[in-house]
Amino acid sequence: MHDTSMRPSEIPDLCGIIERYRGKPGSLLGILEEAQEAQENHYLPEGTLRFIADRTSVPLSQVYGTATFYSFFNLKPQGKHSIVVCRGTACHTRGSLALLEESVRFLGLGEFREEEDNSLTTADGFISVRTVACFGQCALAPVIQIDGSIRSSMTAGRLIAMLRKLKKGGKP
Ligand code: FES
């Protein structure tokens, strides 16, 4: 029995996405990725996870486990802009914790508890700060991603300057 309690706005073209992946290897990851991309505020609402489990016959625990295991999946609505700070060893050694702390402080987001928080978003939904385990660009550490664009050898000063620009409506 399919769950009909979900609002259509939460599952934009989800049936089509699921159908495109039917029978393909790694289909769950692909479905989750596309569903998140298609969802307003780029996240995976609980109703969407339930719908995917129902339609793919994958246990909900497995769908939920996959969505929580990979850091690029969001279970909370994301801001219009995004900052992703790499917290891998190379970036950590070259000061990525300070980048994370400075950006969170500048945006007034409180405290980023790395063990618990996947992302923090400003109250006005303007920007989200997230972390990632590694961008695979360790030689260029510390690395961040801002609105999908990778920036290397980052400093706190440059990062804050980019955030200021973003807030003023400019391109970082
Ligand atoms: S540790 Fe940051 S890119 Fe690899």
mmCIF file of C-alpha atoms and ligand atoms in Angstrom:
data_model
loop_
_atom_site.group_PDB
_atom_site.id
_atom_site.type_symbol
_atom_site.label_atom_id
_atom_site.label_comp_id
_atom_site.label_asym_id
_atom_site.label_seq_id
_atom_site.Cartn_x
_atom_site.Cartn_y
_atom_site.Cartn_z
ATOM 1 C CA MET A 1 0.000 0.000 0.000
ATOM 2 C CA HIS A 2 1.510 3.317 -1.053
ATOM 3 C CA ASP A 3 1.694 6.197 1.402
ATOM 4 C CA THR A 4 -0.621 8.871 0.048
ATOM 5 C CA SER A 5 -0.158 11.317 2.910
ATOM 6 C CA MET A 6 2.755 13.185 1.280
ATOM 7 C CA ARG A 7 2.217 16.571 -0.223
ATOM 8 C CA PRO A 8 3.084 16.587 -3.950
ATOM 9 C CA SER A 9 5.409 19.585 -3.401
ATOM 10 C CA GLU A 10 7.670 17.295 -1.388
ATOM 11 C CA ILE A 11 8.180 14.817 -4.192
ATOM 12 C CA PRO A 12 8.814 16.774 -7.393
ATOM 13 C CA ASP A 13 8.993 14.232 -10.231
ATOM 14 C CA LEU A 14 10.015 11.587 -7.738
ATOM 15 C CA CYS A 15 8.150 8.808 -9.529
ATOM 16 C CA GLY A 16 10.009 9.648 -12.740
ATOM 17 C CA ILE A 17 13.345 9.689 -10.937
ATOM 18 C CA ILE A 18 12.676 6.292 -9.359
ATOM 19 C CA GLU A 19 11.615 4.792 -12.686
ATOM 20 C CA ARG A 20 14.787 5.992 -14.417
ATOM 21 C CA TYR A 21 16.909 4.097 -11.897
ATOM 22 C CA ARG A 22 14.868 0.907 -11.803
ATOM 23 C CA GLY A 23 17.132 -2.158 -12.093
ATOM 24 C CA LYS A 24 20.343 -0.128 -12.231
ATOM 25 C CA PRO A 25 23.256 -0.756 -9.852
ATOM 26 C CA GLY A 26 23.675 1.880 -7.162
ATOM 27 C CA SER A 27 20.145 3.041 -7.818
ATOM 28 C CA LEU A 28 19.367 4.119 -4.247
ATOM 29 C CA LEU A 29 22.238 6.611 -4.161
ATOM 30 C CA GLY A 30 21.250 8.028 -7.540
ATOM 31 C CA ILE A 31 17.596 8.364 -6.547
ATOM 32 C CA LEU A 32 18.460 10.105 -3.286
ATOM 33 C CA GLU A 33 20.865 12.461 -5.030
ATOM 34 C CA GLU A 34 18.361 13.473 -7.713
ATOM 35 C CA ALA A 35 15.499 13.736 -5.229
ATOM 36 C CA GLN A 36 17.534 16.089 -3.058
ATOM 37 C CA GLU A 37 18.515 18.168 -6.059
ATOM 38 C CA ALA A 38 14.887 18.431 -7.204
ATOM 39 C CA GLN A 39 13.546 19.288 -3.757
ATOM 40 C CA GLU A 40 13.162 22.938 -2.845
ATOM 41 C CA ASN A 41 15.836 23.821 -0.264
ATOM 42 C CA HIS A 42 17.870 20.787 -1.369
ATOM 43 C CA TYR A 43 17.114 18.271 1.320
ATOM 44 C CA LEU A 44 15.363 14.951 1.822
ATOM 45 C CA PRO A 45 12.157 15.315 3.849
ATOM 46 C CA GLU A 46 11.037 12.283 5.823
ATOM 47 C CA GLY A 47 8.046 11.840 3.532
ATOM 48 C CA THR A 48 10.379 11.598 0.547
ATOM 49 C CA LEU A 49 12.493 8.915 2.236
ATOM 50 C CA ARG A 50 9.343 6.948 3.063
ATOM 51 C CA PHE A 51 8.074 7.308 -0.486
ATOM 52 C CA ILE A 52 11.374 6.074 -1.929
ATOM 53 C CA ALA A 53 11.403 3.086 0.438
ATOM 54 C CA ASP A 54 7.839 2.268 -0.502
ATOM 55 C CA ARG A 55 8.313 2.523 -4.251
ATOM 56 C CA THR A 56 11.686 0.767 -4.428
ATOM 57 C CA SER A 57 10.870 -1.917 -1.830
ATOM 58 C CA VAL A 58 14.117 -1.034 -0.047
ATOM 59 C CA PRO A 59 13.636 -1.162 3.747
ATOM 60 C CA LEU A 60 13.114 2.313 5.217
ATOM 61 C CA SER A 61 15.969 1.656 7.659
ATOM 62 C CA GLN A 62 18.331 1.168 4.700
ATOM 63 C CA VAL A 63 17.095 4.292 2.898
ATOM 64 C CA TYR A 64 17.421 6.312 6.074
ATOM 65 C CA GLY A 65 20.819 4.749 6.848
ATOM 66 C CA THR A 66 22.138 5.723 3.415
ATOM 67 C CA ALA A 67 20.792 9.278 3.684
ATOM 68 C CA THR A 68 22.464 9.756 7.056
ATOM 69 C CA PHE A 69 25.757 8.003 6.181
ATOM 70 C CA TYR A 70 26.788 10.285 3.307
ATOM 71 C CA SER A 71 27.517 13.860 4.315
ATOM 72 C CA PHE A 72 26.245 15.288 1.014
ATOM 73 C CA PHE A 73 22.695 14.315 1.883
ATOM 74 C CA ASN A 74 20.744 16.816 3.967
ATOM 75 C CA LEU A 75 17.852 15.968 6.227
ATOM 76 C CA LYS A 76 17.184 19.637 6.969
ATOM 77 C CA PRO A 77 16.242 22.421 4.518
ATOM 78 C CA GLN A 78 19.328 24.169 3.125
ATOM 79 C CA GLY A 79 19.918 27.862 2.579
ATOM 80 C CA LYS A 80 19.960 29.654 -0.754
ATOM 81 C CA HIS A 81 23.761 29.694 -0.638
ATOM 82 C CA SER A 82 26.118 27.069 0.728
ATOM 83 C CA ILE A 83 29.544 26.922 2.263
ATOM 84 C CA VAL A 84 31.100 23.483 2.659
ATOM 85 C CA VAL A 85 34.231 23.293 4.786
ATOM 86 C CA CYS A 86 36.488 20.267 4.384
ATOM 87 C CA ARG A 87 37.333 18.623 7.695
ATOM 88 C CA GLY A 88 39.650 15.918 6.390
ATOM 89 C CA THR A 89 43.105 15.432 7.895
ATOM 90 C CA ALA A 90 45.053 17.549 5.396
ATOM 91 C CA CYS A 91 42.608 20.445 5.667
ATOM 92 C CA HIS A 92 42.367 20.124 9.430
ATOM 93 C CA THR A 93 46.157 20.285 9.713
ATOM 94 C CA ARG A 94 46.126 23.476 7.670
ATOM 95 C CA GLY A 95 43.492 25.246 9.714
ATOM 96 C CA SER A 96 40.046 24.196 8.478
ATOM 97 C CA LEU A 97 38.617 24.242 12.002
ATOM 98 C CA ALA A 98 39.288 27.978 12.178
ATOM 99 C CA LEU A 99 37.535 28.406 8.792
ATOM 100 C CA LEU A 100 34.497 26.576 10.112
ATOM 101 C CA GLU A 101 34.435 28.479 13.389
ATOM 102 C CA GLU A 102 34.967 31.873 11.761
ATOM 103 C CA SER A 103 32.207 31.396 9.200
ATOM 104 C CA VAL A 104 29.757 30.112 11.816
ATOM 105 C CA ARG A 105 30.610 33.042 14.092
ATOM 106 C CA PHE A 106 30.348 35.611 11.287
ATOM 107 C CA LEU A 107 26.930 34.273 10.277
ATOM 108 C CA GLY A 108 25.679 34.156 13.871
ATOM 109 C CA LEU A 109 24.942 30.448 13.732
ATOM 110 C CA GLY A 110 25.948 29.591 17.284
ATOM 111 C CA GLU A 111 28.084 26.506 17.602
ATOM 112 C CA PHE A 112 28.741 23.820 14.990
ATOM 113 C CA ARG A 113 28.899 20.514 16.894
ATOM 114 C CA GLU A 114 30.680 18.311 14.433
ATOM 115 C CA GLU A 115 29.561 15.070 16.064
ATOM 116 C CA GLU A 116 25.897 16.082 15.813
ATOM 117 C CA ASP A 117 25.440 18.738 13.139
ATOM 118 C CA ASN A 118 25.343 17.928 9.456
ATOM 119 C CA SER A 119 24.671 21.563 8.598
ATOM 120 C CA LEU A 120 23.575 24.863 10.084
ATOM 121 C CA THR A 121 21.426 27.390 8.239
ATOM 122 C CA THR A 122 20.814 31.061 8.998
ATOM 123 C CA ALA A 123 17.334 31.832 10.326
ATOM 124 C CA ASP A 124 16.496 33.752 7.141
ATOM 125 C CA GLY A 125 17.421 30.732 4.981
ATOM 126 C CA PHE A 126 20.124 32.746 3.234
ATOM 127 C CA ILE A 127 23.103 30.459 3.710
ATOM 128 C CA SER A 128 24.016 27.027 5.066
ATOM 129 C CA VAL A 129 27.359 25.893 6.424
ATOM 130 C CA ARG A 130 28.234 22.214 6.102
ATOM 131 C CA THR A 131 31.283 20.035 6.446
ATOM 132 C CA VAL A 132 32.632 17.250 4.247
ATOM 133 C CA ALA A 133 35.145 14.480 4.996
ATOM 134 C CA CYS A 134 37.391 15.222 1.972
ATOM 135 C CA PHE A 135 37.031 16.889 -1.435
ATOM 136 C CA GLY A 136 39.884 14.799 -2.849
ATOM 137 C CA GLN A 137 41.967 17.965 -3.314
ATOM 138 C CA CYS A 138 44.194 17.509 -0.282
ATOM 139 C CA ALA A 139 47.285 19.056 -1.909
ATOM 140 C CA LEU A 140 45.369 22.348 -2.078
ATOM 141 C CA ALA A 141 44.313 22.325 1.596
ATOM 142 C CA PRO A 142 42.525 23.912 3.237
ATOM 143 C CA VAL A 143 39.697 23.577 0.755
ATOM 144 C CA ILE A 144 36.150 24.900 0.890
ATOM 145 C CA GLN A 145 33.289 24.889 -1.578
ATOM 146 C CA ILE A 146 31.117 27.947 -1.990
ATOM 147 C CA ASP A 147 27.943 27.604 -4.046
ATOM 148 C CA GLY A 148 29.390 24.539 -5.736
ATOM 149 C CA SER A 149 32.734 26.129 -6.604
ATOM 150 C CA ILE A 150 35.903 24.732 -5.009
ATOM 151 C CA ARG A 151 38.293 27.277 -3.460
ATOM 152 C CA SER A 152 41.743 26.181 -2.340
ATOM 153 C CA SER A 153 44.399 27.410 0.112
ATOM 154 C CA MET A 154 41.626 29.231 1.923
ATOM 155 C CA THR A 155 42.227 31.680 4.733
ATOM 156 C CA ALA A 156 39.740 32.959 7.281
ATOM 157 C CA GLY A 157 40.202 36.498 5.926
ATOM 158 C CA ARG A 158 39.357 35.495 2.361
ATOM 159 C CA LEU A 159 36.411 33.417 3.503
ATOM 160 C CA ILE A 160 34.903 36.260 5.530
ATOM 161 C CA ALA A 161 35.432 38.647 2.602
ATOM 162 C CA MET A 162 33.510 36.225 0.355
ATOM 163 C CA LEU A 163 30.708 35.928 2.888
ATOM 164 C CA ARG A 164 30.480 39.726 3.092
ATOM 165 C CA LYS A 165 30.185 39.891 -0.695
ATOM 166 C CA LEU A 166 27.491 37.233 -0.729
ATOM 167 C CA LYS A 167 25.500 39.095 1.906
ATOM 168 C CA LYS A 168 25.644 42.224 -0.216
ATOM 169 C CA GLY A 169 24.214 40.261 -3.136
ATOM 170 C CA GLY A 170 27.477 39.907 -5.029
ATOM 171 C CA LYS A 171 29.287 36.833 -6.332
ATOM 172 C CA PRO A 172 31.869 35.408 -3.941
HETATM 173 S S1 FES B 1 41.348 16.663 3.414
HETATM 174 FE FE1 FES B 1 40.469 18.426 2.554
HETATM 175 S S2 FES B 1 40.496 17.993 0.429
HETATM 176 FE FE2 FES B 1 41.219 16.190 1.331
#
